[in-house]
Amino acid sequence: MKILSINAGSSSLKFTLFELPEKEKVASGLFEKIGLAGSFYTIKLNGEKIKKEVNIPNHTVAVECLIKELLDMGIVSSLEEIEGVGHRLVHGGEEFSEPVILNEDVIKRVSYYNEFAPLHNPANLLGVEAFMKALPGVINVGVFDTAFHQTMDKEHFLYPTPYEWYEKYGVRKYGFHGTSHRYVYGEIAKYLGKDNLKVITCHIGNGGSITAIDSGKVIDTSMGFTPLAGIMMGTRSGDIDPSILEYICNKKGITISEATNELNKKSGFLGISDISSDARDIEDAAANGDERAILAQNMYSDKIANYIAMYNNMLGGADVIVLTAGLGENSSLMRKLILDKIASLGVELDESKNDFRGEFRCISTENSKIPVYVVPTDEELMIALDTLALKEKN
Ligand code: ADP
């Protein structure tokens, strides 16, 4: 059966159409600049890509366009073939710890968390509403970035702030990238044939987070109340001393929002290197001897190594370390920098196995105390599989 996996942003809508249970990617594409001048979409089918520039004033029109193309291009012969639509939803607060079937009531409850993720949740829900209109009667399922982390215990999700901040205002660690961490955990557990594994999953892409998982339960994760926390990222600072905010606001005469924006958009690789947020540009500059690019790489690998060491301790010794997402899957150099920094844990990289991109592979030596695997992530597939599972249950 065919299931659509959707990731709607404020001005974009990304889709992948899967044939399940075969896990075959039938088609995928992206609608961009929705509601802006110059909107267009691209669709990939059988290795070919088409691009069309059309006026797309809102998400409803984007979804109408998508459905028309699916029919016109012969990707589906009738709309009845699409048996479910899974949506990435960023924030489900403490209420949603699992994927959920979406209806008007659930949408209202999800919107309660909009203020926790103002850039993402309202946009995600625009996608949901557009599909409900376009494909009435088809099941819509919401899969939350935060859900997997709801298995964390209080001693790990609470900040040592006044308890009232948590009780009255919901200040706690929620964690993100949960769908990716859950997917790669599932893949490695399946591969090793064990369901009681202690795993440290490192999702290191443009955004990044590290998670400690014991037998499918999250023990701790590096992102926090928002995706700004944890390791250094492409443009995000990760953890810093919170007092810096007031100090820099006073010094620069800027507001908290402006300073927070700098931490989100002008920090990380970009902030340190002054070159780019993209790890490939940093690698090129570092290869040419750029000191700040080298500094950025060293800081980045340091933060990740330190989280791995901390989580190894929390787990009482990890069974496996998994690297995934843009850098984890593709950057041999960053994999080496990170693994060299956790040599004290007995981790040993096998350099002869490290020169590759985007494959499932073990990259540690036989002597390595903790084996290290690269496991390509697939959040779209996870969302489609969750949608199928809920469809079959109901
Ligand atoms: P997003 O968080 O946007 O989904 P990705 O997981 O796609 O991000 O990761 C993007 C990051 O991965 C970028 O910094 C990019 O430079 C990096 N990356 C992708 N391919 C390579 C590569 N071959 N070498 C080094 N870095 C890479």
PDB file of C-alpha atoms in Angstrom, residues 281-291 293-294:
ATOM      1  CA  ASP A 281      32.911  24.263   3.508  1.00  0.00           C
ATOM      2  CA  ILE A 282      34.588  24.005   6.904  1.00  0.00           C
ATOM      3  CA  GLU A 283      36.465  20.879   5.785  1.00  0.00           C
ATOM      4  CA  ASP A 284      37.678  22.650   2.628  1.00  0.00           C
ATOM      5  CA  ALA A 285      38.816  25.712   4.570  1.00  0.00           C
ATOM      6  CA  ALA A 286      40.521  23.576   7.226  1.00  0.00           C
ATOM      7  CA  ALA A 287      42.348  21.631   4.513  1.00  0.00           C
ATOM      8  CA  ASN A 288      43.685  24.982   3.288  1.00  0.00           C
ATOM      9  CA  GLY A 289      44.955  25.744   6.760  1.00  0.00           C
ATOM     10  CA  ASP A 290      42.236  28.172   7.900  1.00  0.00           C
ATOM     11  CA  GLU A 291      42.774  28.354  11.653  1.00  0.00           C
ATOM     12  CA  ALA A 293      37.842  26.371  10.512  1.00  0.00           C
ATOM     13  CA  ILE A 294      40.235  23.994  12.288  1.00  0.00           C
TER      14      ILE A 294
END
